[in-house]
Short mmCIF file of C-alpha atoms and ligand atoms in Angstrom, two decimals:
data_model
loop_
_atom_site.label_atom_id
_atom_site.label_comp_id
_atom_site.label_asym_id
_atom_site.label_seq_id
_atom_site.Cartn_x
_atom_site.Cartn_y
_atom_site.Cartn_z
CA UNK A 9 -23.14 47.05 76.65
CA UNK A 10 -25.54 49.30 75.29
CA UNK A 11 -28.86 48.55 76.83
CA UNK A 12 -30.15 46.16 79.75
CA UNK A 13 -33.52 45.26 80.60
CA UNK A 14 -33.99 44.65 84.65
CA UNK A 15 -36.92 42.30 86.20
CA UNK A 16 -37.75 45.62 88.43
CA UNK A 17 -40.01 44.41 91.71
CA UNK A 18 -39.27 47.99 92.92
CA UNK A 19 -37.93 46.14 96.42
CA UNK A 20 -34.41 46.98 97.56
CA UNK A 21 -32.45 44.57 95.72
CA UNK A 22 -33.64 45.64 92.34
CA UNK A 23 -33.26 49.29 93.17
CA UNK A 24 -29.79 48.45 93.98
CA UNK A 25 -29.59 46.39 90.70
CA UNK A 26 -30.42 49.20 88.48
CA UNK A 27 -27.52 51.96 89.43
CA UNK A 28 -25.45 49.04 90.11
CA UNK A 29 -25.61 47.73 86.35
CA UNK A 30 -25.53 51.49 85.56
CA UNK A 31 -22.96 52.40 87.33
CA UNK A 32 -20.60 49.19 86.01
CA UNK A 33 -21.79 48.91 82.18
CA UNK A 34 -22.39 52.17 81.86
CA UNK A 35 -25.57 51.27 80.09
CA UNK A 36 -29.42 52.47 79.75
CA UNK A 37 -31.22 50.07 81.82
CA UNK A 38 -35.27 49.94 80.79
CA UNK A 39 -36.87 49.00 84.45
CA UNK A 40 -39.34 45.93 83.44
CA UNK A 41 -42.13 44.94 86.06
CA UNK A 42 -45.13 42.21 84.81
CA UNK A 43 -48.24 43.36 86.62
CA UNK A 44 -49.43 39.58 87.73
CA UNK A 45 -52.18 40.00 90.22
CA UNK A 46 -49.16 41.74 93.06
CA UNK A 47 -51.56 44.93 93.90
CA UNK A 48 -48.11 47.45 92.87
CA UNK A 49 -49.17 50.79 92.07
CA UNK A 50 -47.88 51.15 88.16
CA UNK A 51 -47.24 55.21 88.58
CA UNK A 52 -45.42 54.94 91.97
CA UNK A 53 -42.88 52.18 90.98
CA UNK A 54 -42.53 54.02 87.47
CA UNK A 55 -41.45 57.21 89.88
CA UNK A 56 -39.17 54.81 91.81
CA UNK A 57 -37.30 53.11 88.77
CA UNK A 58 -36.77 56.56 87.07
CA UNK A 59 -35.59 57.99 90.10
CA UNK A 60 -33.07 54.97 90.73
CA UNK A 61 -31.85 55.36 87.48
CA UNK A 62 -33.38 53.31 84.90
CA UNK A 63 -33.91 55.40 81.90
CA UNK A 64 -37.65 53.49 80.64
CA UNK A 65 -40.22 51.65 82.75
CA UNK A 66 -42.66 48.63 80.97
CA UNK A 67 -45.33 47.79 83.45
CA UNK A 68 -47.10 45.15 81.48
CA UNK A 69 -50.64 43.50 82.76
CA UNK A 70 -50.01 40.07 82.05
CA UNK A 71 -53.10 38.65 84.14
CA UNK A 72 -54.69 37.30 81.36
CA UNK A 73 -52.13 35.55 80.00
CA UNK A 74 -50.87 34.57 83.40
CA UNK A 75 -54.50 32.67 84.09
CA UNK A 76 -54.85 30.65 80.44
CA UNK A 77 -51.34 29.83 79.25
CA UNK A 78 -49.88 28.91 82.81
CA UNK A 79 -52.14 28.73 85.63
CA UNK A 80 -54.84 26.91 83.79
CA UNK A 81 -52.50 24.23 82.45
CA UNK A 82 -50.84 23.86 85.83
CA UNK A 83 -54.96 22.79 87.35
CA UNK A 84 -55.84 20.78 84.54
CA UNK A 85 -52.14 18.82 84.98
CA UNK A 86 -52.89 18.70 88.91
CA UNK A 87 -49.73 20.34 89.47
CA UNK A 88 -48.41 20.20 93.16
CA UNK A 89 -45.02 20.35 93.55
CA UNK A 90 -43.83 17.27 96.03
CA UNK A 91 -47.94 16.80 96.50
CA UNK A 92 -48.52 20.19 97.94
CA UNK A 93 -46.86 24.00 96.43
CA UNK A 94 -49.56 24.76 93.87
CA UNK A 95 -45.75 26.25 91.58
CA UNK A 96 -47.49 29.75 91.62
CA UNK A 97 -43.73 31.39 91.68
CA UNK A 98 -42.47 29.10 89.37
CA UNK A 99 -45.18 29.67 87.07
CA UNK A 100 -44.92 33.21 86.82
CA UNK A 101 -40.88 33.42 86.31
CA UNK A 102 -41.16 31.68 82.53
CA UNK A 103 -44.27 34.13 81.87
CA UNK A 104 -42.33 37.52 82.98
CA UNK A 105 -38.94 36.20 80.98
CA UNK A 106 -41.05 35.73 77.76
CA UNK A 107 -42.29 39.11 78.06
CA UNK A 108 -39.20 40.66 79.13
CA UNK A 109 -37.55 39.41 75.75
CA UNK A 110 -40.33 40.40 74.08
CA UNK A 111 -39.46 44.35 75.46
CA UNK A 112 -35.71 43.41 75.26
CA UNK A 113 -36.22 42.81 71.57
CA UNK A 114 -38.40 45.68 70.83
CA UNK A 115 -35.89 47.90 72.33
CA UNK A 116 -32.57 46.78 70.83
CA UNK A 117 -31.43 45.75 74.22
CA UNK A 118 -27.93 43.39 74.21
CA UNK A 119 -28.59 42.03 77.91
CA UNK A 120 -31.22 40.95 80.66
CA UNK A 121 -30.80 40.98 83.95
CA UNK A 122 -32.74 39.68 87.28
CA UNK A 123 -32.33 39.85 90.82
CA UNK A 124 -32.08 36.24 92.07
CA UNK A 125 -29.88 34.88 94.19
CA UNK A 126 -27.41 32.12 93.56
CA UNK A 127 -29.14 29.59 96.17
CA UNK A 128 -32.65 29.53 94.42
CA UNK A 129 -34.41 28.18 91.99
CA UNK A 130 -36.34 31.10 90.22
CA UNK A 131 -32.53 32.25 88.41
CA UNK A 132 -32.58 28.99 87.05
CA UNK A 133 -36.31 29.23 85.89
CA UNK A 134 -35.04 32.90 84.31
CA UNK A 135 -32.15 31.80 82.75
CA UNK A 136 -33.50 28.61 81.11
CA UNK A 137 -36.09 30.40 79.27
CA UNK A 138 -34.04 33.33 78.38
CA UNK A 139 -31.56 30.51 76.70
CA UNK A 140 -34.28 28.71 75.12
CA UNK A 141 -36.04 32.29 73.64
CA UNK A 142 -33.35 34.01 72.84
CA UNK A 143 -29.74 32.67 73.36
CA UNK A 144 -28.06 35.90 71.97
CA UNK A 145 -28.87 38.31 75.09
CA UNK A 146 -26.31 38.00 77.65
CA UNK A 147 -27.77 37.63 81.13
CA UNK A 148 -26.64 39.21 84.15
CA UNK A 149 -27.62 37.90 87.83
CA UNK A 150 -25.98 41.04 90.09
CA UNK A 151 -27.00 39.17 93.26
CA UNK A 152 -24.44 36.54 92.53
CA UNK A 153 -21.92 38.58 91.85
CA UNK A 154 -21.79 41.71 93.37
CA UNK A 155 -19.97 43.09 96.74
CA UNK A 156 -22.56 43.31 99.08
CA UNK A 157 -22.66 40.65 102.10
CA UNK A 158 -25.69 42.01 103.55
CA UNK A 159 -29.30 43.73 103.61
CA UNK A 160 -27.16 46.78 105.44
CA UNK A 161 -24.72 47.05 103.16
CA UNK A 162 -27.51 47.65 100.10
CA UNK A 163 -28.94 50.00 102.10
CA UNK A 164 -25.91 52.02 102.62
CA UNK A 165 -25.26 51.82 99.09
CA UNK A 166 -28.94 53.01 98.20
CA UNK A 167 -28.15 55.69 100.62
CA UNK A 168 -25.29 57.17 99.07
CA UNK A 169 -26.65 56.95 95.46
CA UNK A 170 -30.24 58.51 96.63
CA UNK A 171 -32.07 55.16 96.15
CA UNK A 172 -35.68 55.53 97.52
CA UNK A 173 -35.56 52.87 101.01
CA UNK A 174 -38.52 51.93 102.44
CA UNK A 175 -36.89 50.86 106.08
CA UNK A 176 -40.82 51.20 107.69
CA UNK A 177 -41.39 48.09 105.33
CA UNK A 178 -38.86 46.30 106.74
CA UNK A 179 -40.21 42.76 107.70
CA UNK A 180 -38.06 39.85 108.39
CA UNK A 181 -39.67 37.92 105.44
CA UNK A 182 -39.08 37.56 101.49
CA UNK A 183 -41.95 37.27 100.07
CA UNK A 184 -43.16 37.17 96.47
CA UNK A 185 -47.17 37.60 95.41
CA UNK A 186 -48.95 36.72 92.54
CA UNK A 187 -52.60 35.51 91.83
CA UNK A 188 -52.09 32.08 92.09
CA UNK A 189 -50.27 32.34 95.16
CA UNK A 190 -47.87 33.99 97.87
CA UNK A 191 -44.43 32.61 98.64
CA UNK A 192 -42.64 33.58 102.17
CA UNK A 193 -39.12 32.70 103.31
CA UNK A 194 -36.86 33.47 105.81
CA UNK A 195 -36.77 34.92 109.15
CA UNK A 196 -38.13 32.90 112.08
CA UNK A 197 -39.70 30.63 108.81
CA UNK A 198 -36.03 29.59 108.74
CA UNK A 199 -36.32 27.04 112.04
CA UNK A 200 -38.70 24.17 110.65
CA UNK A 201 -39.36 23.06 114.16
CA UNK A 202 -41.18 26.99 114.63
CA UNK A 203 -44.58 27.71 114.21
CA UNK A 204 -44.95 30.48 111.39
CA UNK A 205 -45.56 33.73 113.34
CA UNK A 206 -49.10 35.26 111.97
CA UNK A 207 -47.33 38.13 110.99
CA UNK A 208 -45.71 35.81 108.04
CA UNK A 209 -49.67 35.32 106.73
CA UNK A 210 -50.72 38.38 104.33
CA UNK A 211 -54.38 36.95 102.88
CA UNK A 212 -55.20 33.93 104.81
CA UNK A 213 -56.77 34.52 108.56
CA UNK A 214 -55.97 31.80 111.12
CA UNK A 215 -58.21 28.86 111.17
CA UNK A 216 -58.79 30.66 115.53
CA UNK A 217 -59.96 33.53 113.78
CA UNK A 218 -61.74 32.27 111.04
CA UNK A 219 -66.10 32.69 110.92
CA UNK A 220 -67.61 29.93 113.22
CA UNK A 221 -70.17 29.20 110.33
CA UNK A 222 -69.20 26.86 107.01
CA UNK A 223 -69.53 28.56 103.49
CA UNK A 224 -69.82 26.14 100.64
CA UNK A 225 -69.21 27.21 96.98
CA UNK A 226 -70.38 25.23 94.07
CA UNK A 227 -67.95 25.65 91.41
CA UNK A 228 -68.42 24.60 88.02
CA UNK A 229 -66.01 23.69 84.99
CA UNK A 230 -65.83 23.46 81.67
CA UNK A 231 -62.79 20.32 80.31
CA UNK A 232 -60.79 21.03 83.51
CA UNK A 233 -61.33 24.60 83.78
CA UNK A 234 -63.77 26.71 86.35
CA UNK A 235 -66.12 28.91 84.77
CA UNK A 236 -68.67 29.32 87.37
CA UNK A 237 -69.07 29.99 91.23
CA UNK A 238 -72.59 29.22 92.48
CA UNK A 239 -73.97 29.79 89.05
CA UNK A 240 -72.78 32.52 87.66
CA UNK A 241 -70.26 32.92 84.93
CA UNK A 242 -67.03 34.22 85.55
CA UNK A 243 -63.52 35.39 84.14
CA UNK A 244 -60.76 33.62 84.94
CA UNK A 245 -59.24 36.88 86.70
CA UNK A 246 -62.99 37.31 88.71
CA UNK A 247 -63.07 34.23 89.73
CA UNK A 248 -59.60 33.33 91.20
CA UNK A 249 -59.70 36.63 92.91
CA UNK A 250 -63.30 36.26 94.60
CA UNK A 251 -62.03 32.34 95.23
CA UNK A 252 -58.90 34.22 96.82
CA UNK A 253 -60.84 36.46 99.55
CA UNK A 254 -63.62 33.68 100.82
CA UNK A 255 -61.30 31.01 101.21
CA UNK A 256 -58.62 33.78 102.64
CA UNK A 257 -61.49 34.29 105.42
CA UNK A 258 -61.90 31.01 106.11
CA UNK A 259 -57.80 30.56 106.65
CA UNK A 260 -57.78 28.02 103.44
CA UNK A 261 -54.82 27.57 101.49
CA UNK A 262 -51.84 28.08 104.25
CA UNK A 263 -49.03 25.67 103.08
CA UNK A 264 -46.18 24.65 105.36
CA UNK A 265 -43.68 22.89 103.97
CA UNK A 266 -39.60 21.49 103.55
CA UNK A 267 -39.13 21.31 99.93
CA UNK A 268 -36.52 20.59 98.00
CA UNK A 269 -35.11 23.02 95.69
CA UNK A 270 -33.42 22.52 92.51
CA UNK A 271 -29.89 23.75 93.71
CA UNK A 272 -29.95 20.77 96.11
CA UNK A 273 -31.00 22.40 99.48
CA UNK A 274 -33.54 21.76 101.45
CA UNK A 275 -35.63 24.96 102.43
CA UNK A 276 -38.70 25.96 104.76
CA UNK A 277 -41.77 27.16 102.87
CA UNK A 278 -44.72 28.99 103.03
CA UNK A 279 -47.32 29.76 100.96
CA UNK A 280 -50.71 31.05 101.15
CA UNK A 281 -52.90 30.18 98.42
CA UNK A 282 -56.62 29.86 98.90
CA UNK A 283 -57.94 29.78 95.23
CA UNK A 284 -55.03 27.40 94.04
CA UNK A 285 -55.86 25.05 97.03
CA UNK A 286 -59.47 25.03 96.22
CA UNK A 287 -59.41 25.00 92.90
CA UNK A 288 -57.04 22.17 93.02
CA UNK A 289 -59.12 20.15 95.44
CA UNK A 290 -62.23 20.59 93.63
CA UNK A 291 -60.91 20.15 89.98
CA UNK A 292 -59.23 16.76 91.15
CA UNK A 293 -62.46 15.24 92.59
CA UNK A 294 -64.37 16.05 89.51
CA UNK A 295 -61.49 14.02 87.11
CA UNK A 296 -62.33 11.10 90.43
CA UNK A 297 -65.64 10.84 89.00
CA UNK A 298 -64.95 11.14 85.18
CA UNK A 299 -61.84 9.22 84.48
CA UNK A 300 -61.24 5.65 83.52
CA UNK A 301 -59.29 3.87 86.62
CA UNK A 302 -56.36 3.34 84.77
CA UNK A 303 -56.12 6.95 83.18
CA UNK A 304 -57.16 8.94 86.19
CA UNK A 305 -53.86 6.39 88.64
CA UNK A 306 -51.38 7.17 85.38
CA UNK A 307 -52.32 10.89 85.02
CA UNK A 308 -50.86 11.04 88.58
CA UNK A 309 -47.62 10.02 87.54
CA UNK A 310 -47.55 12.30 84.61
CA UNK A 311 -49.22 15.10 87.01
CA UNK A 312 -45.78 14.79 89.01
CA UNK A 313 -43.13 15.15 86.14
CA UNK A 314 -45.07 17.65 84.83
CA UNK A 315 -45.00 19.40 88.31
CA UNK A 316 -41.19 18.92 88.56
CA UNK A 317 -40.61 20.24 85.28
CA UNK A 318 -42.69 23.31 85.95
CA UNK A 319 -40.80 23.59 89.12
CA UNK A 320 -37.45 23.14 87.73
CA UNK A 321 -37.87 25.40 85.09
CA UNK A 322 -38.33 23.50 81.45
CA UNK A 323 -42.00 25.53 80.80
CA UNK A 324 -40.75 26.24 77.09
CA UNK A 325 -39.18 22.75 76.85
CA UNK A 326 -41.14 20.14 74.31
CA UNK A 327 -41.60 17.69 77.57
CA UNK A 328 -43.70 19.78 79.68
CA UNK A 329 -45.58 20.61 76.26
CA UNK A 330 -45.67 17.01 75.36
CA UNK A 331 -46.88 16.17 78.49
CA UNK A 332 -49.68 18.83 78.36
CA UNK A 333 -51.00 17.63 74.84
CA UNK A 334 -51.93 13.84 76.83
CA UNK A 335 -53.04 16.55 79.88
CA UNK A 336 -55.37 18.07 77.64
CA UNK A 337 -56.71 14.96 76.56
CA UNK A 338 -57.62 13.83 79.62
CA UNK A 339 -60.04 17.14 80.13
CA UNK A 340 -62.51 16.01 77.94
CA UNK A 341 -64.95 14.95 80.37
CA UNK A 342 -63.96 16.81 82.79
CA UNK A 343 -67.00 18.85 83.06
CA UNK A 344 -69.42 19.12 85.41
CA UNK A 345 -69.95 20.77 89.23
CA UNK A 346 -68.09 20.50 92.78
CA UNK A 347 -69.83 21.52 96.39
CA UNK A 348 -66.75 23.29 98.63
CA UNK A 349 -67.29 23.45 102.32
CA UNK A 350 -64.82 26.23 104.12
CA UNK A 351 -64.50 25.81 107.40
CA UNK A 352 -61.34 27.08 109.81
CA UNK A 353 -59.20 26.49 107.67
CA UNK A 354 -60.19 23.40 105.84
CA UNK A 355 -61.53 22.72 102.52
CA UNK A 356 -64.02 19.72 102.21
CA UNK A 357 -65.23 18.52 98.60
CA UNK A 358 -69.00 17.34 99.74
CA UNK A 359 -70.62 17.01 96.71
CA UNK A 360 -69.60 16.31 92.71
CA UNK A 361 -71.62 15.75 89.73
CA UNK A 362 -70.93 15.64 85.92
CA UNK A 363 -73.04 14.49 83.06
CA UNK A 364 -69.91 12.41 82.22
CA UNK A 365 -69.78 10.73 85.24
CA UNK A 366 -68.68 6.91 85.21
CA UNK A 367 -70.90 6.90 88.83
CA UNK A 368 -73.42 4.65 88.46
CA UNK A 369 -75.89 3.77 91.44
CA UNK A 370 -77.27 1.06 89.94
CA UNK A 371 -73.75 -0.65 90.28
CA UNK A 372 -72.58 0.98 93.53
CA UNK A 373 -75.84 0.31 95.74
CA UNK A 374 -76.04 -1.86 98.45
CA UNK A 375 -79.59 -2.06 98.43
CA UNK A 376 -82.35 -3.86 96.19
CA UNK A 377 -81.46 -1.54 93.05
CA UNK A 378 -78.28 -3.55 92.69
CA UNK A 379 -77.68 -4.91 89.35
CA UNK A 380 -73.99 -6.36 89.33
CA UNK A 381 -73.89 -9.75 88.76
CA UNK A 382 -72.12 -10.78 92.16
CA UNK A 383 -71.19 -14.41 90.60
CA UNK A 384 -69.73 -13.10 87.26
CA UNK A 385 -67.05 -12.06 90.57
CA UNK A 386 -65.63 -15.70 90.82
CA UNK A 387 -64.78 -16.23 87.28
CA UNK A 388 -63.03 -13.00 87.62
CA UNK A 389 -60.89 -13.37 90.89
CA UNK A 390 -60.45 -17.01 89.53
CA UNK A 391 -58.53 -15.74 86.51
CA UNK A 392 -56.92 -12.54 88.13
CA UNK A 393 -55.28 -14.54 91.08
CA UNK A 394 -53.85 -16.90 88.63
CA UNK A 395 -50.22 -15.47 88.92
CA UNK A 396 -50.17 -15.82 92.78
CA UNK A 397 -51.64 -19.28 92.88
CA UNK A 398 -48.36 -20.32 90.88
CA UNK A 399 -46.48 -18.39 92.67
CA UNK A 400 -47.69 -19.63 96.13
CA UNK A 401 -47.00 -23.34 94.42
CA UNK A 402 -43.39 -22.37 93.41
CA UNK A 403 -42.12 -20.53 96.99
CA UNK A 404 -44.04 -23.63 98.92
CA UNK A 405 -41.82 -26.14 96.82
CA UNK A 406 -38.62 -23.77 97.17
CA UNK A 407 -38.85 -23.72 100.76
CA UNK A 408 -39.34 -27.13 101.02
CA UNK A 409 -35.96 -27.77 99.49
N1 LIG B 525 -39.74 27.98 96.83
C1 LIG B 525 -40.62 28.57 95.90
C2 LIG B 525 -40.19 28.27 94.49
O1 LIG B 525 -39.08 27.92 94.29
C3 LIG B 525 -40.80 30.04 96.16
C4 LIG B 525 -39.66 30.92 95.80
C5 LIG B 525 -39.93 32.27 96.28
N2 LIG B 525 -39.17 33.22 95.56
C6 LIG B 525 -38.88 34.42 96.05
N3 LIG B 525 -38.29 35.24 95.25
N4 LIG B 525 -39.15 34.75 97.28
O2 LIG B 525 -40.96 28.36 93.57
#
């Protein structure tokens, strides 16, 4: 092995990773980090990975690319894993193993390498897209197969091969961070039946501490996608961000919940994801008004395979792009404006309009304006009960018998 290129987080376990590989291939290993919203300081974890070890450091700013191919898609397709994670970890593991091919290619590298662990699902989402990109690097998962049983035996390790260890960090949780969301595990999260200690929450204030006055946003989209917050135009980046820190003070987007995982096991979740749980909230009431009945119930059935296979790890399969091309359809008309209310913790739609909409008053009103034609009704229900009138018939015969 000549050359390995490491998904660097600059946290223990990669550290380790990189003079472990080192030290057992006796390879160059090029330290590979995807800047995707995480707040990391490039220059200090450049310093780190050198000093582990790792012989070239790619810090790539991937925001962009983050927000339009993946995060974008996953709004427009509604996609809530199990009806609530907004996926933003599993979006962001197909996005970083594109790139990292992309370097591992560039630099004549024969392997990849990441630090999962064997119980999760994110070394599944790795390793699918590295085999569907490019099949010929060999991929190496060090967590599943190297000696150490435990955080203390890493850190002895690190010790001994003067590995930078942050031990003033040390907090019981793993936790990972990107724009569209944060993901926390373990510790006291590990009892279901526990509250999550505040000290698990790292943007959202409690709903207790949260301002005793309402804020509402009016945020606009373009087919399916926001482009404005209370009338001005915005960038992606800008406006997930700004969407981040007002719902964040208003102790929006805390998620708490069992999930299941691909491997099988059931685990305890949380996430904290203000902009993903607005944006999701407001985006879906807007399709409520602009969809067809029947399009708007079946896009939630394809909204939840296309969730699951974004969970699961087939983003470069031609299902999840299949499934986006009728997605995208559906966007059309899905244009138009949303009224937020934040509010401890809670995030009220309490307004939507659209000059698509299929709202009409005249149709809807109870009062004089009405125009339906209440007796064009019978025919209808006449016709439309049909099948249970039979069947009424038939079971009243059969149970006669
Ligand atoms: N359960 C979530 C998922 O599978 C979050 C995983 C968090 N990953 C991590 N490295 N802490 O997408």
């Amino acid at each position: 092995m000549k050359k390995i290129v490491v998904a660097y987080s600059g946290g223990l376990d990669t550290s380790v990773i990189i003079k472990w590989l080192q030290t057992k291939y006796d390879a160059e290993i090029i330290a590979f980090t995807a800047d995707i919203g995480q707040k990391e300081n490039p220059s200090a974890l450049e310093k780190k990975a050198i000093q582990t070890g790792a012989k070239k450091f790619y810090f790539m700013d991937l925001k962009e690319e983050f927000i339009n191919e993946y995060i974008f898609p996953a709004l427009k397709g509604s996609a809530l894993y199990e009806g609530k994670y907004p996926l933003a970890t599993s979006l962001s593991r197909p996005l970083i193993a594109k790139n990292m091919v992309e370097v591992a290619k560039k630099e004549n590298a024969d392997a990849v390498a990441h630090g999962c662990t064997g119980k999760g699902n994110d070394q599944v989402r790795f390793e699918l897209a590295f085999k569907n990109l490019a099949p010929e690097l060999k991929i190496i998962a060090p967590v599943r197969e190297w000696e150490f049983k435990s955080r203390e035996q890493e850190i002895e390790y690190a010790k001994k091969h003067g590995i930078p260890v942050d031990v003033t960090k040390k907090k019981p949780y793993s936790i990972d961070w990107n724009l569209w969301g944060i993901s926390i595990e373990c510790g006291p999260l590990e009892d279901p039946w526990q509250q999550p200690p505040e000290d698990a929450y790292q943007i959202t204030q409690s709903a207790e501490k949260a301002p005793a006055t309402p804020e509402y946003l009016e945020i606009e989209f373009y087919q399916g996608i926001p482009v404005k917050i209370n009338g001005k135009t915005m960038k992606g980046l800008e406006l997930i961000s700004l969407l981040n820190k007002i719902g964040g003070k208003h102790g929006v987007g805390r998620i708490d919940m069992v999930e299941n995982r691909l491997v099988g096991i059931k685990s305890r979740e949380i996430y904290e994801a203000p902009a993903a749980v607005i944006l999701h909230s407001a985006h879906s009431e807007l399709e409520k008004l602009v969809l067809e009945r029947e399009l708007m119930h079946f896009k939630t059935i394809i909204s939840q395979k296309f969730s699951e296979l974004i969970y699961y790890g087939y983003w470069f399969s031609d299902f999840r792009k299949c499934l986006e091309a009728f997605i995208n359809e559906t966007q059309k008309y899905v244009t138009g404006t949303v009224r937020v209310k934040l509010f401890k913790g809670q995030c009220v739609v309490v307004g939507r309009k659209s000059p698509y909409s299929l709202y009409e008053e005249k149709l809807s009103t109870y009062t004089e304006k009405d125009i339906f034609d209440h007796r064009a009704s019978k025919g209808f229900i006449d016709l439309y009960g049909l099948p249970l009138i039979l069947e009424g018939q038939r079971n009243r015969k059969f149970r006669k018998q």
